[in-house]
Coordinates of C-alpha atoms and ligand atoms in Angstrom, one line a residue:
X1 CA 69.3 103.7 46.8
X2 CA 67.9 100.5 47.0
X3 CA 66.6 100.9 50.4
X4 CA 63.7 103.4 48.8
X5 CA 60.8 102.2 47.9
X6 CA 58.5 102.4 44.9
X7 CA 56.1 104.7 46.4
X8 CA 58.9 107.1 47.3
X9 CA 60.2 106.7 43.8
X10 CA 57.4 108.0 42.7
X11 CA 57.3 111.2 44.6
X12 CA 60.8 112.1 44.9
X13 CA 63.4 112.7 42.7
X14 CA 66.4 110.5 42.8
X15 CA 70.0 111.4 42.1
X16 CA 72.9 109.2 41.5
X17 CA 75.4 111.0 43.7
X18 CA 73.6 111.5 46.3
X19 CA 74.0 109.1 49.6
X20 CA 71.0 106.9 50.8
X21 CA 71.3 108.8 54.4
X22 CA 71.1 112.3 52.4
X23 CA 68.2 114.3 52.6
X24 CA 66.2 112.8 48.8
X25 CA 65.3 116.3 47.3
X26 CA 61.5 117.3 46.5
X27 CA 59.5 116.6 43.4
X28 CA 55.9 116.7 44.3
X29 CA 54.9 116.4 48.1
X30 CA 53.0 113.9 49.2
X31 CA 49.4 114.8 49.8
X32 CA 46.7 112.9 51.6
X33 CA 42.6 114.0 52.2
X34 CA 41.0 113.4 55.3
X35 CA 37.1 113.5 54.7
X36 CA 34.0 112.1 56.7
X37 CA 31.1 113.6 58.1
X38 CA 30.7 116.2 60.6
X39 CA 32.3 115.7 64.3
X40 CA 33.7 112.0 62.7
X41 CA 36.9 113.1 64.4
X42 CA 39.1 114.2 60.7
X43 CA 40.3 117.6 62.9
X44 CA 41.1 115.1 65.8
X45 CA 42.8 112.8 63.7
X46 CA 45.0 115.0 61.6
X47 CA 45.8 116.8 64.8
X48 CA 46.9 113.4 66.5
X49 CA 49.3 112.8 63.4
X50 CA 50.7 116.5 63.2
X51 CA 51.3 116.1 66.8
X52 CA 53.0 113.0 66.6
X53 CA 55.2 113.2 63.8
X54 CA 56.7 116.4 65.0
X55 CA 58.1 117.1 61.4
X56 CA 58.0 120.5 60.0
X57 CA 57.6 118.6 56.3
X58 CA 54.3 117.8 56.8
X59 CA 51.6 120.1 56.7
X60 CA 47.6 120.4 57.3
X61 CA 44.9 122.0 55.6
X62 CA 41.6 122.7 56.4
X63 CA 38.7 122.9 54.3
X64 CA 36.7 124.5 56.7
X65 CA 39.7 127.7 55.7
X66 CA 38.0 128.6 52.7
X67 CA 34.2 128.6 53.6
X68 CA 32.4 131.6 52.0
X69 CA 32.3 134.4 54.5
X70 CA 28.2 135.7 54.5
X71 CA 26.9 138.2 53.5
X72 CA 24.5 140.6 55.8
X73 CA 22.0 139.8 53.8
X74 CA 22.8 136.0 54.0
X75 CA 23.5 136.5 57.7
X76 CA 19.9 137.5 58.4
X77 CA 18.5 134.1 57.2
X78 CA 21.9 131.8 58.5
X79 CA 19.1 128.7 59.5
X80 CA 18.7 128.5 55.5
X81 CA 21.9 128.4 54.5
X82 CA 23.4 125.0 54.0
X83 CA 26.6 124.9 54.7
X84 CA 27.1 121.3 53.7
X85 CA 26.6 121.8 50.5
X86 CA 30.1 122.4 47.8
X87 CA 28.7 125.5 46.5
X88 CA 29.6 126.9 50.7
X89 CA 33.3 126.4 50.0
X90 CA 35.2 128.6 47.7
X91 CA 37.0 125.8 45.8
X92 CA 38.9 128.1 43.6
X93 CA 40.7 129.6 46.3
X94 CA 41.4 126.1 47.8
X95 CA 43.1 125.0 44.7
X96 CA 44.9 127.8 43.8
X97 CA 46.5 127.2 47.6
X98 CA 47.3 124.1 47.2
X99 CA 48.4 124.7 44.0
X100 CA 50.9 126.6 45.1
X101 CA 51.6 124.6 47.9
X102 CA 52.8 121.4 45.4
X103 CA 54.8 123.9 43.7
X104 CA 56.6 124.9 46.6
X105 CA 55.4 128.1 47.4
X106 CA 54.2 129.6 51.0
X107 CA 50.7 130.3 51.2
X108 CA 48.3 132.1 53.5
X109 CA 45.3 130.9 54.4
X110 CA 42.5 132.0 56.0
X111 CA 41.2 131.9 58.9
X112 CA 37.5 131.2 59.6
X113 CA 35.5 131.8 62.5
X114 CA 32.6 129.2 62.9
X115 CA 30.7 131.7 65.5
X116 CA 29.9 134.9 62.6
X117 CA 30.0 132.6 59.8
X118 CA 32.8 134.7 58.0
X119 CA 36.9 134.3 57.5
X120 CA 38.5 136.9 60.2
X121 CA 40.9 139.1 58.7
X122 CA 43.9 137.4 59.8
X123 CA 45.3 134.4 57.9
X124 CA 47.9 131.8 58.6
X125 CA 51.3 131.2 56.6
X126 CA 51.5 127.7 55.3
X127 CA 55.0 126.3 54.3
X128 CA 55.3 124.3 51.6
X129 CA 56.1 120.8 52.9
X130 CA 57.0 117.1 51.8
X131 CA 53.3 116.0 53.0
X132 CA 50.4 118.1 52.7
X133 CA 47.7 116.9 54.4
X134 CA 43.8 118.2 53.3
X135 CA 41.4 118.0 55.7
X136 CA 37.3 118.7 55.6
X137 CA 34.3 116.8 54.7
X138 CA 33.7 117.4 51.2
X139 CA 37.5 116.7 50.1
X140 CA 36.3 114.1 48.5
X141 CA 33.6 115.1 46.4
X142 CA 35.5 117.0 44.1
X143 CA 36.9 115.1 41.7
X144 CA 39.7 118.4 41.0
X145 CA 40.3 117.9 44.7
X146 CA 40.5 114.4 44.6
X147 CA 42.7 114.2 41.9
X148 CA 45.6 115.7 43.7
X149 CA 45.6 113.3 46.8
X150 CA 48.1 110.3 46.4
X151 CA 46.4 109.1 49.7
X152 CA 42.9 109.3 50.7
X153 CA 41.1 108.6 54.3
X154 CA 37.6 108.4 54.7
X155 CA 37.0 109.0 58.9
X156 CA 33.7 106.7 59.1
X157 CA 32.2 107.3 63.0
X158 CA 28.7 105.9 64.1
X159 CA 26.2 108.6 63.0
X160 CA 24.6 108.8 66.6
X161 CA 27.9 109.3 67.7
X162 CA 28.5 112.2 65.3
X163 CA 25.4 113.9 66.3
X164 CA 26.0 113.8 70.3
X165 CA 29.7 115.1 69.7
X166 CA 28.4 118.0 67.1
X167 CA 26.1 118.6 70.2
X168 CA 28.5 119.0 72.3
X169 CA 31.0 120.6 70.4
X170 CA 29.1 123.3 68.6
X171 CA 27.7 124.3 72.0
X172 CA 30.8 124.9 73.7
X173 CA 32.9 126.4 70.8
X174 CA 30.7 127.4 67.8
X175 CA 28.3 129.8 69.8
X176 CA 25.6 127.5 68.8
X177 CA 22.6 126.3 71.4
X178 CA 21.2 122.6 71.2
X179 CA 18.1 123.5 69.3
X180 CA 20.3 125.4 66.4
X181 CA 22.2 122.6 66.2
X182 CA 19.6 120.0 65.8
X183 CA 17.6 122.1 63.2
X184 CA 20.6 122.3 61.5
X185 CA 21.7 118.5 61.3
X186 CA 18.1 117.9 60.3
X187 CA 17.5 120.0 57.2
X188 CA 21.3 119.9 56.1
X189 CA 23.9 118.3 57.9
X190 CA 22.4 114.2 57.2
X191 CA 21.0 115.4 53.4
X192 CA 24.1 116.6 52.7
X193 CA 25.8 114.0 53.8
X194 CA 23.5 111.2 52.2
X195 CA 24.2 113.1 49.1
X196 CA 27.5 114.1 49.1
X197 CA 29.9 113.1 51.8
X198 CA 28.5 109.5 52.3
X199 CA 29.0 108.7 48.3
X200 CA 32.8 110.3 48.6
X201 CA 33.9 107.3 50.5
X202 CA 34.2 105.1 47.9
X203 CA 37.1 107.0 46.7
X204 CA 38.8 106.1 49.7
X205 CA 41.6 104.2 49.7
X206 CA 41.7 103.6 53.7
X207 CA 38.4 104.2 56.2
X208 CA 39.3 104.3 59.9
X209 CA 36.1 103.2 61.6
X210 CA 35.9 105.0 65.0
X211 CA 38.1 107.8 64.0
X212 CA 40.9 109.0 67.0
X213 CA 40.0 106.0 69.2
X214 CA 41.3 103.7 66.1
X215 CA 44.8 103.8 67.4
X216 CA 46.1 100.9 65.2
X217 CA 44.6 102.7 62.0
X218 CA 46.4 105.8 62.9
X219 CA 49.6 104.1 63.7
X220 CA 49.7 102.0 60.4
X221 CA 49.0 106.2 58.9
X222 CA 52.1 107.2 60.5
X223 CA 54.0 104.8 60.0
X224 CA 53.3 105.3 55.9
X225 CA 53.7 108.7 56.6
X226 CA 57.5 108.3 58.5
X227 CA 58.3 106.1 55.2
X228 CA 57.4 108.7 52.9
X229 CA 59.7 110.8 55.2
X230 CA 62.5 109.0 55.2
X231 CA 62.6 109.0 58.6
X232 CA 64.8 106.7 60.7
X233 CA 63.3 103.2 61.6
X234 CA 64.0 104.0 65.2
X235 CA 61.3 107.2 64.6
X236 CA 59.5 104.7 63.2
X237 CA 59.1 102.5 66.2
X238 CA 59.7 105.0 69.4
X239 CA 57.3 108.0 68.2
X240 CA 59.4 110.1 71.4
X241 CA 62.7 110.0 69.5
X242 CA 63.0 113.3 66.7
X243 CA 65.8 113.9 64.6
X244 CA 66.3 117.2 63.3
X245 CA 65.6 117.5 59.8
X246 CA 68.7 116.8 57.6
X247 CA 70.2 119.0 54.7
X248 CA 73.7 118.9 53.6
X249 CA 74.5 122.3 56.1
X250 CA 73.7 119.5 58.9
X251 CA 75.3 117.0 57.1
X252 CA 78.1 119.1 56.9
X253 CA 78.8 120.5 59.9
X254 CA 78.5 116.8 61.1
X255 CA 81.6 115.7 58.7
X256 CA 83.5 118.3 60.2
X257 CA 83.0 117.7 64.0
X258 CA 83.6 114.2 63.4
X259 CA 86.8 114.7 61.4
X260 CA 89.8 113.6 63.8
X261 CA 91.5 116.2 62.0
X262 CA 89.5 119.1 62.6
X263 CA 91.2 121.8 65.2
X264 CA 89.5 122.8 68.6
X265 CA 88.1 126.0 67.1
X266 CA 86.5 124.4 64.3
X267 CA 85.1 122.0 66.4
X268 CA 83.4 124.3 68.8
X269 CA 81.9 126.5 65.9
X270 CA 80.5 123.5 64.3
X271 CA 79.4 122.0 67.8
X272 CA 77.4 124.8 68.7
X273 CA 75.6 125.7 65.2
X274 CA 74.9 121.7 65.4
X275 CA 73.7 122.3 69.6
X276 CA 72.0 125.3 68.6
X277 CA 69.5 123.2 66.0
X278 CA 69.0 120.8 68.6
X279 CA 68.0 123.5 70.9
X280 CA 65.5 125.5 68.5
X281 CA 63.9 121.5 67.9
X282 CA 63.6 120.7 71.3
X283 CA 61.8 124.1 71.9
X284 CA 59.4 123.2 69.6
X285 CA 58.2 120.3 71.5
X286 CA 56.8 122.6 74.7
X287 CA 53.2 123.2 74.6
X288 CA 52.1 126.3 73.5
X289 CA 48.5 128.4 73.8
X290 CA 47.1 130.4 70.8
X291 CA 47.4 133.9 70.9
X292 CA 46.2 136.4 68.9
X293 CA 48.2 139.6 68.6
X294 CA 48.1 143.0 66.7
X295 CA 51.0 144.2 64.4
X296 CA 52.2 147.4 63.7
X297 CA 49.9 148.2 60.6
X298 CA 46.6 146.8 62.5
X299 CA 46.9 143.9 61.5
X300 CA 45.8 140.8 63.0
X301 CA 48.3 138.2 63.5
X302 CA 47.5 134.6 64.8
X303 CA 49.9 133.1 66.8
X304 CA 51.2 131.4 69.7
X305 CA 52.1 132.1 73.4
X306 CA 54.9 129.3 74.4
X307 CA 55.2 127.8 77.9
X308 CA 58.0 129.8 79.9
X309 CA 58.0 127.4 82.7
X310 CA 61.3 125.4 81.3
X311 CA 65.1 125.0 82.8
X312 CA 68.1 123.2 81.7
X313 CA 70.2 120.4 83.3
X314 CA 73.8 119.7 82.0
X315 CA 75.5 116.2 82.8
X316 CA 78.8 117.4 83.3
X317 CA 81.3 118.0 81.8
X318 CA 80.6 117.7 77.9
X319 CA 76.3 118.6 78.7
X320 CA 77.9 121.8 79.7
X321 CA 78.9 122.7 76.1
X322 CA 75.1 123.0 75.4
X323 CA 74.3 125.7 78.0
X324 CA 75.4 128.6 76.3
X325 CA 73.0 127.9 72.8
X326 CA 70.0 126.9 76.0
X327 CA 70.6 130.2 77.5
X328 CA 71.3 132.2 73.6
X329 CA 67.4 130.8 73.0
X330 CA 65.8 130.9 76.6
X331 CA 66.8 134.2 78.7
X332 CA 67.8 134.3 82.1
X333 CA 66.9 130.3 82.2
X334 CA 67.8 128.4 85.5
X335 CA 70.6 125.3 84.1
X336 CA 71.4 122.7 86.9
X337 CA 73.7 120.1 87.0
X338 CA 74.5 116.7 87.4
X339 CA 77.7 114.6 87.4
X340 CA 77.8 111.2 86.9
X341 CA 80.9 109.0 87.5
X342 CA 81.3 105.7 84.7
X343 CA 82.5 103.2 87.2
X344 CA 83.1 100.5 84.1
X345 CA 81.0 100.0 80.9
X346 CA 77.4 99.3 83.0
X347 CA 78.1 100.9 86.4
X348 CA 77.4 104.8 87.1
X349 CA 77.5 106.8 89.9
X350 CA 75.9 109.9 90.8
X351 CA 78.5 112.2 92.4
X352 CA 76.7 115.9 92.4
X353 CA 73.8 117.4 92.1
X354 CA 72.6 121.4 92.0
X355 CA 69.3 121.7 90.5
X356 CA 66.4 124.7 90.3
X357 CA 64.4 124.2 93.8
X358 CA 61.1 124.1 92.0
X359 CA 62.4 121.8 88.7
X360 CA 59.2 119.7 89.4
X361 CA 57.3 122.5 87.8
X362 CA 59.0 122.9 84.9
X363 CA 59.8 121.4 81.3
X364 CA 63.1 120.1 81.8
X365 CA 66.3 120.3 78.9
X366 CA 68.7 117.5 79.9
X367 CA 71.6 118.1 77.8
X368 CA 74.0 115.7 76.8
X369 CA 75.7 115.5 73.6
X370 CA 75.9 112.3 73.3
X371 CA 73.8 109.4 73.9
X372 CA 75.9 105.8 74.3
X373 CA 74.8 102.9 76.1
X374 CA 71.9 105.2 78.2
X375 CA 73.3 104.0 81.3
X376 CA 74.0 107.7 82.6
X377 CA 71.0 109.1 81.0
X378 CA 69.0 106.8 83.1
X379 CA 71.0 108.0 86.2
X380 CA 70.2 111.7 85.4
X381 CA 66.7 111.1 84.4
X382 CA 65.9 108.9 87.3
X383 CA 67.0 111.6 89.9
X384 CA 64.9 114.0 88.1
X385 CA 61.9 111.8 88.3
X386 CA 62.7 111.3 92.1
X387 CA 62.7 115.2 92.2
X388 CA 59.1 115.0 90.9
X389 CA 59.8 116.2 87.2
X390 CA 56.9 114.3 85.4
X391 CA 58.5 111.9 83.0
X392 CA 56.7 113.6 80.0
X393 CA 58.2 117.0 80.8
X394 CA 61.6 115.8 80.3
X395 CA 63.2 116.1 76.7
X396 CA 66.9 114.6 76.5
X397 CA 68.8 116.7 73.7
X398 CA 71.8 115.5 71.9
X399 CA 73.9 115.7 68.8
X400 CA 74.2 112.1 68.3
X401 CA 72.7 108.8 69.8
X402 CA 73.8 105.4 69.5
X403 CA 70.5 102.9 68.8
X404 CA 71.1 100.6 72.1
X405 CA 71.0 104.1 73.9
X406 CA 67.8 104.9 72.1
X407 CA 66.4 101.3 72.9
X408 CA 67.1 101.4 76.8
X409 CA 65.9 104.9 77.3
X410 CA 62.8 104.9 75.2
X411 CA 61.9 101.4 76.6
X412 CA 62.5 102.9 80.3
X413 CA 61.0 106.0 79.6
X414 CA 58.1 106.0 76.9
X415 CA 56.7 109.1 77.9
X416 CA 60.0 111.4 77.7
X417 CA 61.2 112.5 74.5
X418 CA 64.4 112.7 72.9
X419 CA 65.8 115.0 70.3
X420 CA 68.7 114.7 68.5
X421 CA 70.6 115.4 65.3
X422 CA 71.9 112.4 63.9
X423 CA 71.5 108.3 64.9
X424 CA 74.8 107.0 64.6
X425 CA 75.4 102.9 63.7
X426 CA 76.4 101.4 67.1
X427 CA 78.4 100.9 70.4
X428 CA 82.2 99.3 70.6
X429 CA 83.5 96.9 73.2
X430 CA 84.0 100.1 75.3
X431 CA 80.9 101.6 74.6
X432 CA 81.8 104.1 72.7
X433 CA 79.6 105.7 70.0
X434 CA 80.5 103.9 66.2
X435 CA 81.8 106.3 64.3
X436 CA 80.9 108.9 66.3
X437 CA 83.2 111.8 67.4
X438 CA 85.2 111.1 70.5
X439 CA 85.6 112.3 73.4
X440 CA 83.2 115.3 73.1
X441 CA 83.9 117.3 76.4
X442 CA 88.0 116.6 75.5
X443 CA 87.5 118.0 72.3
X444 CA 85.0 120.6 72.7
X445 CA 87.0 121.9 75.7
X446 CA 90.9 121.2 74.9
X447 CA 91.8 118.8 76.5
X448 CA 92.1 116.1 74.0
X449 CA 95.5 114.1 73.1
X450 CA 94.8 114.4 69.3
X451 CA 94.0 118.2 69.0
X452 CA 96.0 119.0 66.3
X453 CA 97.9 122.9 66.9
X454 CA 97.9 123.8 63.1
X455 CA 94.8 125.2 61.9
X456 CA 93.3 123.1 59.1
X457 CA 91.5 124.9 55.9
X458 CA 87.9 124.8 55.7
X459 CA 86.1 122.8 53.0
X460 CA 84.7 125.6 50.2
X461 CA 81.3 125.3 51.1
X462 CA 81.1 126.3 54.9
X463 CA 83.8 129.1 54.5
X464 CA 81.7 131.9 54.6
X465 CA 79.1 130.9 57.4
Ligands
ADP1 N1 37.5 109.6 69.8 C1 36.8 110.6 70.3 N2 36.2 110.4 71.5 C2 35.6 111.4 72.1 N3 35.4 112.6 71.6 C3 35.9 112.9 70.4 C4 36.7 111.8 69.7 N4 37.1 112.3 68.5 C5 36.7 113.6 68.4 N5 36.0 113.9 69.5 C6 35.3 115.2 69.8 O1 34.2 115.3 68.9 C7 34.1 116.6 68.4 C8 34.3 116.5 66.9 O2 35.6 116.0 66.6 P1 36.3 116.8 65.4 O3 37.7 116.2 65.4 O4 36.2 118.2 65.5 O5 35.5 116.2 64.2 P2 35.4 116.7 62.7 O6 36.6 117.5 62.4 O7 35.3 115.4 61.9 O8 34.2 117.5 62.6 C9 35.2 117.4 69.0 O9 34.7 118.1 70.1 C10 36.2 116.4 69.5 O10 36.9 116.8 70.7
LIG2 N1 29.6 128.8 59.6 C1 29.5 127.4 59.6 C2 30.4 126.7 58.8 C3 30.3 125.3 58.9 N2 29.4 124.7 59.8 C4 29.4 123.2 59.9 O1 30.7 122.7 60.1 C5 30.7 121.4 59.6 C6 32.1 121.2 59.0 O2 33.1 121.2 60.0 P1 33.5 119.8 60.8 O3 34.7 120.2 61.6 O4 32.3 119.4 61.6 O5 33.8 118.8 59.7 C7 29.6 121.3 58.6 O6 28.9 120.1 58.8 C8 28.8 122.5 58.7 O7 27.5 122.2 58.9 C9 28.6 125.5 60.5 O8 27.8 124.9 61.3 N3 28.7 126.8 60.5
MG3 MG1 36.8 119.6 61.8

């Protein structure tokens, strides 16, 4: 308990029984605003931080969301409306989502369409999360806005710089031409901002000159963020390396696979629910295109098309016990293999290979459960790099990982990414994983000395999974 820190304290509810590593349940989220003026970079910056953390408990808003749609009659005279001014943002509807948001509640928001001035009819479900992050240049003029941010960033980019983006950026995606854009700036994007977005920065309590190019500002943002989280120090340092998010189901299912005493069966159940999470994580981290799609009642749905062009590689023997949950998610997907031979604690050898003819063009899985010293994840990965797989198109999934594993992998490999489900303590003399689980392959296949013949009870509260 002692490892938390004040501002966590003051955000999260603490219980007595509950272990440091457990997930800390929820009081309030977190929230931080993001203003500045136009084209500072706030949508560039919040998406570099929702990109990099990864973390399904941390989620963005955007003011733009909840911008009055226009009338016709308004329509027909757009070049006099200012939409710079608070009066263009339904703030009611804003608060009432976020609201709801603090309280735990999904919300949909809506979706806005810079090109006809009006929200489309399709909206966007919005988990609650742990951080809520509120993006848009006037979230800092309202003081009831204001009031619910524990955190707030004021993006503060060169004017002239601001303008040239705008230029360029309403051009090519808000259907505007150069001439619209500088009338526009002229009567009410700078008075606007002299007015109201300029004075808002004194509420800030961090400005990031230069907006996305200011990597140590966004770092030291992260970094506060991965705090608040909770997340493991190792996140913290190697922004590649993901855990899965923890509840007591993982926490669990973990007891269990680690317990000498659990029986074969158990084992593998628990195994592959465990594999399975990994799996559904590590599919998360493929790129994606937005796609818009039509339901069965008409509706507009906005979504995303996800990259197909993926295969698996299993480090034989215990990577095999992955295949099945890669295969359960991703159909008809092509799994090589690899098999690596552990000469003594640093030497490996790389016995046989089978893998997909055309891996260079894909997103590679490399599954292995666990992840020791590194030294035969840097075999595998290093013959898929000689293959031509681009380092940043591997991600290494595994149930647990031992720190030094993490440290010589990430420090080889920045670009790759790894997922896994738990960071375990250390290494022994024999490098083996501390506490770890054993032998995996021996255990998850059968062939273990200490796999006990009488089948033990299940703890209450997984019986009925
Ligand atoms: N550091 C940067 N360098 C170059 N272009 C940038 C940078 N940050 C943002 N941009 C570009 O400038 C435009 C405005 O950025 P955006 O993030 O949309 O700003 P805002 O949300 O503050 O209006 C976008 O086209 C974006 O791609
Ligand atoms: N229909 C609209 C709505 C808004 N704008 C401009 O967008 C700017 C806010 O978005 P940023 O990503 O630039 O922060 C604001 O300055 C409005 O002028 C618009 O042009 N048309
Ligand atoms: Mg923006």
């Amino acid at each position: 308990m002692e490892k938390l820190t004040n501002g966590l304290r003051d955000h999260f509810s603490i219980s007595d029984n509950i272990s440091p590593s457990a997930p800390a349940p929820l009081k309030q989220p977190f929230v931080i605003g993001v203003a500045g003026g136009t084209a500072s970079g706030k949508t560039t910056v919040c998406n570099m931080i929702m990109t990099q953390l990864h973390d399904q408990r941390v989620v963005l808003v955007n003011q733009d969301s909840f911008y009055h749609s226009l009338s016709e009659e308004k329509l027909k005279k757009v070049h006099e409306y200012n939409f710079d001014h608070p009066d263009a943002f339904n703030t009611e509807v804003l608060l009432s989502c976020m609201d709801k948001l603090r309280s735990g509640q999904q919300v949909s928001i809506p979706s806005y369409d810079f090109k006809i001035h009006q929200s489309i009819e399709s909206t966007s479900p919005v988990n609650p999360g742990d951080v809520i992050i509120l993006e848009g240049i006037l979230v800092l003029n309202d003081p009831r806005v204001r009031d619910l941010m524990n955190m707030k960033i004021f993006v503060d980019t060169d004017a002239d710089v601001r303008l040239s983006r705008r230029i360029q950026r309403d051009t090519v995606e808000r259907g505007r031409n150069i001439q619209n854009v500088l009338e526009q700036y002229t009567k009410f994007v700078k008075p606007s901002f002299d007015e109201f977005i300029q004075p808002s920065m004194k509420y800030a309590d961090i400005i990031i000159p230069r907006g996305g190019d200011n990597d140590v500002a966004i770092d030291l943002i992260l970094q506060n963020i991965r705090t608040k989280l909770c997340q493991h120090n190792l996140c913290k340092i190697y922004p590649n390396v993901f855990i899965i998010s923890s509840t007591f189901q993982i926490k669990g299912m973990h007891t269990l696979i680690r317990d000498v005493n659990t029986t074969k069966h158990d084992f593998v159940f628990y195994a592959d629910r465990l594999i399975r999470l990994v799996v559904e994580h590590g599919l998360g981290h493929l790129p994606f295109k937005e796609k818009q799609i039509t339901t069965p009642t008409g509706s507009v749905y906005s979504g995303v098309d996800f990259c197909k062009r993926l295969c698996g590689v299993s480090v034989i023997r215990s990577g095999e016990s992955m295949e099945n949950a890669l295969r359960a998610c991703c159909n008809r997907i092509k799994i090589g293999k690899i098999l690596i031979h552990r000469e003594n604690n640093d030497g490996r050898q790389l016995i046989y290979e089978k893998l997909p003819k055309d891996i260079s063009s894909r997103h590679v899985f490399l599954l292995d459960p666990v992840l020791a010293s590194g030294n035969s994840a840097v075999k595998a990965i290093s013959l898929l790099l000689s293959k031509g797989v681009p380092e940043s198109h591997i991600i290494f999934l595994n149930l647990i990982a031992a720190p030094q594993g993490i440290h010589v992998l990430c420090k080889k490999f920045p670009m790759m990414k790894i997922v896994t489900s738990e960071i375990d303590a250390s290494l022994n003399e024999d490098s083996r994983v501390i506490p770890g689980m054993g032998e995996f392959a021996d255990r998850y296949f059968g062939t273990d000395n200490y796999l006990k013949s009488k089948v033990s009870s299940l703890p209450t509260n997984l019986q009925v999974c």
